[in-house]
């Protein structure tokens, strides 16, 4: 249920607020990661693996995940493919519509190639991770995904003016 999903995030200390553009403080967990899986043990395992480095939100269904996505700033979603009510691909299709900049990782224990292809094509997944996973590999994949997200965020920001700084000198690019 969605209250359980939200309640599991309320017990965590909030990441400190920072000034826009400033690097995060040591110990800050600036990125929100949403994990959606109908298996409580999977949610707990990923939370334990990533929770000290990132703000991890968990949801036991796609519907609960969409509620969290609407309420929190989420950089990355990790979702199981096989869930009752809403499949991972269906969930990712909703994520793409509601938060297109959020990266998506599909997690599944089933070797269903057609679901994987559908997930890539329709859910625009960034990566596919098979269950069971190695915690260090999951950390690495998440770190790379968030580096990609940060780069996308920087590239999507509009320039303040048509000039650029090159080797300490301002160069007019506006003509």
mmCIF file of C-alpha atoms in Angstrom:
data_model
loop_
_atom_site.group_PDB
_atom_site.id
_atom_site.type_symbol
_atom_site.label_atom_id
_atom_site.label_comp_id
_atom_site.label_asym_id
_atom_site.label_seq_id
_atom_site.Cartn_x
_atom_site.Cartn_y
_atom_site.Cartn_z
ATOM 1 C CA UNK A 1 0.000 0.000 0.000
ATOM 2 C CA UNK A 2 1.115 3.532 -0.682
ATOM 3 C CA UNK A 3 1.116 4.597 2.971
ATOM 4 C CA UNK A 4 3.675 1.906 3.721
ATOM 5 C CA UNK A 5 5.806 3.131 0.820
ATOM 6 C CA UNK A 6 5.710 6.722 2.021
ATOM 7 C CA UNK A 7 6.140 5.737 5.674
ATOM 8 C CA UNK A 8 9.298 3.796 4.887
ATOM 9 C CA UNK A 9 10.888 6.997 3.600
ATOM 10 C CA UNK A 10 9.785 9.136 6.541
ATOM 11 C CA UNK A 11 12.020 7.325 9.008
ATOM 12 C CA UNK A 12 15.148 8.451 7.170
ATOM 13 C CA UNK A 13 16.807 11.754 7.982
ATOM 14 C CA UNK A 14 16.307 14.256 5.207
ATOM 15 C CA UNK A 15 19.285 15.225 3.082
ATOM 16 C CA UNK A 16 20.519 18.694 4.004
ATOM 17 C CA UNK A 17 19.322 21.496 1.744
ATOM 18 C CA UNK A 18 22.078 23.073 -0.324
ATOM 19 C CA UNK A 19 22.584 26.244 -2.302
ATOM 20 C CA UNK A 20 21.879 25.727 -5.999
ATOM 21 C CA UNK A 21 25.097 25.042 -7.881
ATOM 22 C CA UNK A 22 27.092 24.285 -4.729
ATOM 23 C CA UNK A 23 28.651 20.848 -4.413
ATOM 24 C CA UNK A 24 26.832 18.587 -1.950
ATOM 25 C CA UNK A 25 28.159 18.542 1.583
ATOM 26 C CA UNK A 26 30.049 15.496 2.769
ATOM 27 C CA UNK A 27 27.513 12.903 3.852
ATOM 28 C CA UNK A 28 24.708 14.515 1.839
ATOM 29 C CA UNK A 29 22.477 12.179 -0.144
ATOM 30 C CA UNK A 30 21.368 14.465 -2.949
ATOM 31 C CA UNK A 31 19.810 11.994 -5.379
ATOM 32 C CA UNK A 32 16.392 10.482 -4.966
ATOM 33 C CA UNK A 33 16.071 6.870 -6.076
ATOM 34 C CA UNK A 34 12.699 5.175 -6.284
ATOM 35 C CA UNK A 35 12.640 1.385 -6.028
ATOM 36 C CA UNK A 36 9.432 -0.392 -7.051
ATOM 37 C CA UNK A 37 9.042 -4.116 -6.421
ATOM 38 C CA UNK A 38 6.271 -6.253 -4.966
ATOM 39 C CA UNK A 39 8.792 -8.306 -2.946
ATOM 40 C CA UNK A 40 9.552 -6.666 0.440
ATOM 41 C CA UNK A 41 12.907 -8.470 0.704
ATOM 42 C CA UNK A 42 14.058 -6.910 -2.593
ATOM 43 C CA UNK A 43 13.013 -3.434 -1.447
ATOM 44 C CA UNK A 44 14.859 -3.897 1.837
ATOM 45 C CA UNK A 45 17.980 -5.286 0.158
ATOM 46 C CA UNK A 46 18.266 -2.394 -2.300
ATOM 47 C CA UNK A 47 17.529 0.109 0.468
ATOM 48 C CA UNK A 48 20.335 -1.382 2.570
ATOM 49 C CA UNK A 49 22.706 -1.396 -0.418
ATOM 50 C CA UNK A 50 22.039 2.199 -1.534
ATOM 51 C CA UNK A 51 20.428 3.963 1.432
ATOM 52 C CA UNK A 52 23.597 5.346 2.974
ATOM 53 C CA UNK A 53 24.623 7.102 -0.254
ATOM 54 C CA UNK A 54 21.271 8.164 -1.687
ATOM 55 C CA UNK A 55 17.729 9.039 -0.659
ATOM 56 C CA UNK A 56 15.929 5.765 -1.344
ATOM 57 C CA UNK A 57 12.138 5.636 -1.612
ATOM 58 C CA UNK A 58 10.416 2.263 -1.838
ATOM 59 C CA UNK A 59 7.048 1.253 -3.214
ATOM 60 C CA UNK A 60 5.413 -2.172 -3.368
ATOM 61 C CA UNK A 61 3.387 -1.377 -6.516
ATOM 62 C CA UNK A 62 3.478 0.764 -9.621
ATOM 63 C CA UNK A 63 0.587 2.864 -8.338
ATOM 64 C CA UNK A 64 2.402 3.644 -5.078
ATOM 65 C CA UNK A 65 5.555 4.388 -7.072
ATOM 66 C CA UNK A 66 3.716 6.950 -9.195
ATOM 67 C CA UNK A 67 2.480 8.680 -6.017
ATOM 68 C CA UNK A 68 6.054 8.976 -4.748
ATOM 69 C CA UNK A 69 7.277 10.142 -8.169
ATOM 70 C CA UNK A 70 4.699 12.953 -8.064
ATOM 71 C CA UNK A 71 5.724 14.029 -4.547
ATOM 72 C CA UNK A 72 9.532 13.722 -4.604
ATOM 73 C CA UNK A 73 12.442 14.710 -6.823
ATOM 74 C CA UNK A 74 13.525 11.383 -8.292
ATOM 75 C CA UNK A 75 16.617 11.029 -10.482
ATOM 76 C CA UNK A 76 16.497 7.255 -10.949
ATOM 77 C CA UNK A 77 13.793 4.586 -10.817
ATOM 78 C CA UNK A 78 14.590 0.913 -10.370
ATOM 79 C CA UNK A 79 11.558 -1.294 -10.961
ATOM 80 C CA UNK A 80 10.816 -4.974 -11.261
ATOM 81 C CA UNK A 81 9.283 -6.126 -14.530
ATOM 82 C CA UNK A 82 6.866 -8.672 -13.060
ATOM 83 C CA UNK A 83 4.465 -7.097 -10.548
ATOM 84 C CA UNK A 84 0.732 -7.527 -9.977
ATOM 85 C CA UNK A 85 -1.502 -4.773 -11.310
ATOM 86 C CA UNK A 86 1.073 -2.914 -13.393
ATOM 87 C CA UNK A 87 4.121 -4.417 -15.078
ATOM 88 C CA UNK A 88 7.482 -2.711 -14.950
ATOM 89 C CA UNK A 89 7.175 -1.669 -18.603
ATOM 90 C CA UNK A 90 3.713 -0.179 -18.001
ATOM 91 C CA UNK A 91 5.097 1.637 -14.957
ATOM 92 C CA UNK A 92 8.059 2.981 -16.954
ATOM 93 C CA UNK A 93 5.722 4.198 -19.709
ATOM 94 C CA UNK A 94 3.983 6.306 -17.026
ATOM 95 C CA UNK A 95 7.341 7.506 -15.663
ATOM 96 C CA UNK A 96 8.402 8.641 -19.166
ATOM 97 C CA UNK A 97 5.184 10.660 -19.515
ATOM 98 C CA UNK A 98 5.313 12.208 -16.035
ATOM 99 C CA UNK A 99 9.049 12.662 -15.533
ATOM 100 C CA UNK A 100 10.929 12.190 -18.812
ATOM 101 C CA UNK A 101 14.318 13.168 -17.345
ATOM 102 C CA UNK A 102 14.203 10.418 -14.726
ATOM 103 C CA UNK A 103 16.417 7.471 -15.663
ATOM 104 C CA UNK A 104 14.985 3.960 -15.489
ATOM 105 C CA UNK A 105 16.574 0.619 -14.605
ATOM 106 C CA UNK A 106 14.608 -2.594 -15.042
ATOM 107 C CA UNK A 107 15.157 -5.333 -12.485
ATOM 108 C CA UNK A 108 13.892 -8.839 -13.103
ATOM 109 C CA UNK A 109 14.487 -12.451 -12.288
ATOM 110 C CA UNK A 110 12.893 -13.660 -15.508
ATOM 111 C CA UNK A 111 14.796 -14.082 -18.755
ATOM 112 C CA UNK A 112 11.921 -12.823 -20.886
ATOM 113 C CA UNK A 113 13.544 -11.334 -23.975
ATOM 114 C CA UNK A 114 10.317 -9.912 -25.391
ATOM 115 C CA UNK A 115 9.639 -8.010 -22.133
ATOM 116 C CA UNK A 116 13.178 -6.683 -22.155
ATOM 117 C CA UNK A 117 12.876 -5.477 -25.756
ATOM 118 C CA UNK A 118 9.474 -3.929 -24.993
ATOM 119 C CA UNK A 119 10.974 -2.243 -21.920
ATOM 120 C CA UNK A 120 13.788 -0.749 -23.950
ATOM 121 C CA UNK A 121 11.497 0.431 -26.734
ATOM 122 C CA UNK A 122 8.470 1.604 -24.742
ATOM 123 C CA UNK A 123 9.819 2.250 -21.255
ATOM 124 C CA UNK A 124 13.096 3.739 -22.482
ATOM 125 C CA UNK A 125 15.111 1.884 -19.865
ATOM 126 C CA UNK A 126 18.689 2.942 -19.214
ATOM 127 C CA UNK A 127 19.831 -0.481 -18.032
ATOM 128 C CA UNK A 128 18.617 -3.983 -17.313
ATOM 129 C CA UNK A 129 19.763 -5.770 -14.145
ATOM 130 C CA UNK A 130 19.081 -9.461 -13.561
ATOM 131 C CA UNK A 131 18.140 -10.896 -10.172
ATOM 132 C CA UNK A 132 20.088 -11.884 -8.194
ATOM 133 C CA UNK A 133 22.573 -9.034 -8.471
ATOM 134 C CA UNK A 134 25.898 -8.356 -6.821
ATOM 135 C CA UNK A 135 25.659 -5.357 -4.444
ATOM 136 C CA UNK A 136 28.893 -3.814 -5.751
ATOM 137 C CA UNK A 137 27.686 -4.105 -9.340
ATOM 138 C CA UNK A 138 24.372 -2.500 -8.386
ATOM 139 C CA UNK A 139 26.219 0.382 -6.687
ATOM 140 C CA UNK A 140 28.391 0.818 -9.798
ATOM 141 C CA UNK A 141 25.400 0.763 -12.172
ATOM 142 C CA UNK A 142 23.512 3.268 -10.018
ATOM 143 C CA UNK A 143 26.543 5.555 -9.790
ATOM 144 C CA UNK A 144 26.956 5.521 -13.587
ATOM 145 C CA UNK A 145 23.246 6.136 -14.115
ATOM 146 C CA UNK A 146 23.304 9.129 -11.776
ATOM 147 C CA UNK A 147 26.399 10.524 -13.490
ATOM 148 C CA UNK A 148 24.452 10.302 -16.756
ATOM 149 C CA UNK A 149 21.456 12.001 -15.107
ATOM 150 C CA UNK A 150 23.679 14.826 -13.791
ATOM 151 C CA UNK A 151 25.175 15.351 -17.248
ATOM 152 C CA UNK A 152 21.687 15.483 -18.786
ATOM 153 C CA UNK A 153 20.616 18.019 -16.165
ATOM 154 C CA UNK A 154 23.610 20.246 -16.912
ATOM 155 C CA UNK A 155 23.041 19.995 -20.663
ATOM 156 C CA UNK A 156 19.335 20.820 -20.335
ATOM 157 C CA UNK A 157 19.963 24.105 -18.473
ATOM 158 C CA UNK A 158 19.640 27.161 -20.694
ATOM 159 C CA UNK A 159 22.688 29.375 -21.008
ATOM 160 C CA UNK A 160 22.538 32.627 -19.023
ATOM 161 C CA UNK A 161 23.938 34.688 -21.898
ATOM 162 C CA UNK A 162 25.525 34.074 -25.317
ATOM 163 C CA UNK A 163 29.102 34.262 -24.021
ATOM 164 C CA UNK A 164 31.450 31.569 -22.882
ATOM 165 C CA UNK A 165 34.556 31.498 -20.715
ATOM 166 C CA UNK A 166 37.599 29.967 -22.419
ATOM 167 C CA UNK A 167 40.949 29.897 -20.593
ATOM 168 C CA UNK A 168 39.815 32.669 -18.286
ATOM 169 C CA UNK A 169 38.793 34.983 -21.159
ATOM 170 C CA UNK A 170 35.256 35.770 -22.199
ATOM 171 C CA UNK A 171 34.499 35.021 -25.819
ATOM 172 C CA UNK A 172 31.421 36.446 -27.494
ATOM 173 C CA UNK A 173 29.570 33.684 -29.354
ATOM 174 C CA UNK A 174 26.658 35.876 -30.326
ATOM 175 C CA UNK A 175 28.262 37.442 -33.405
#
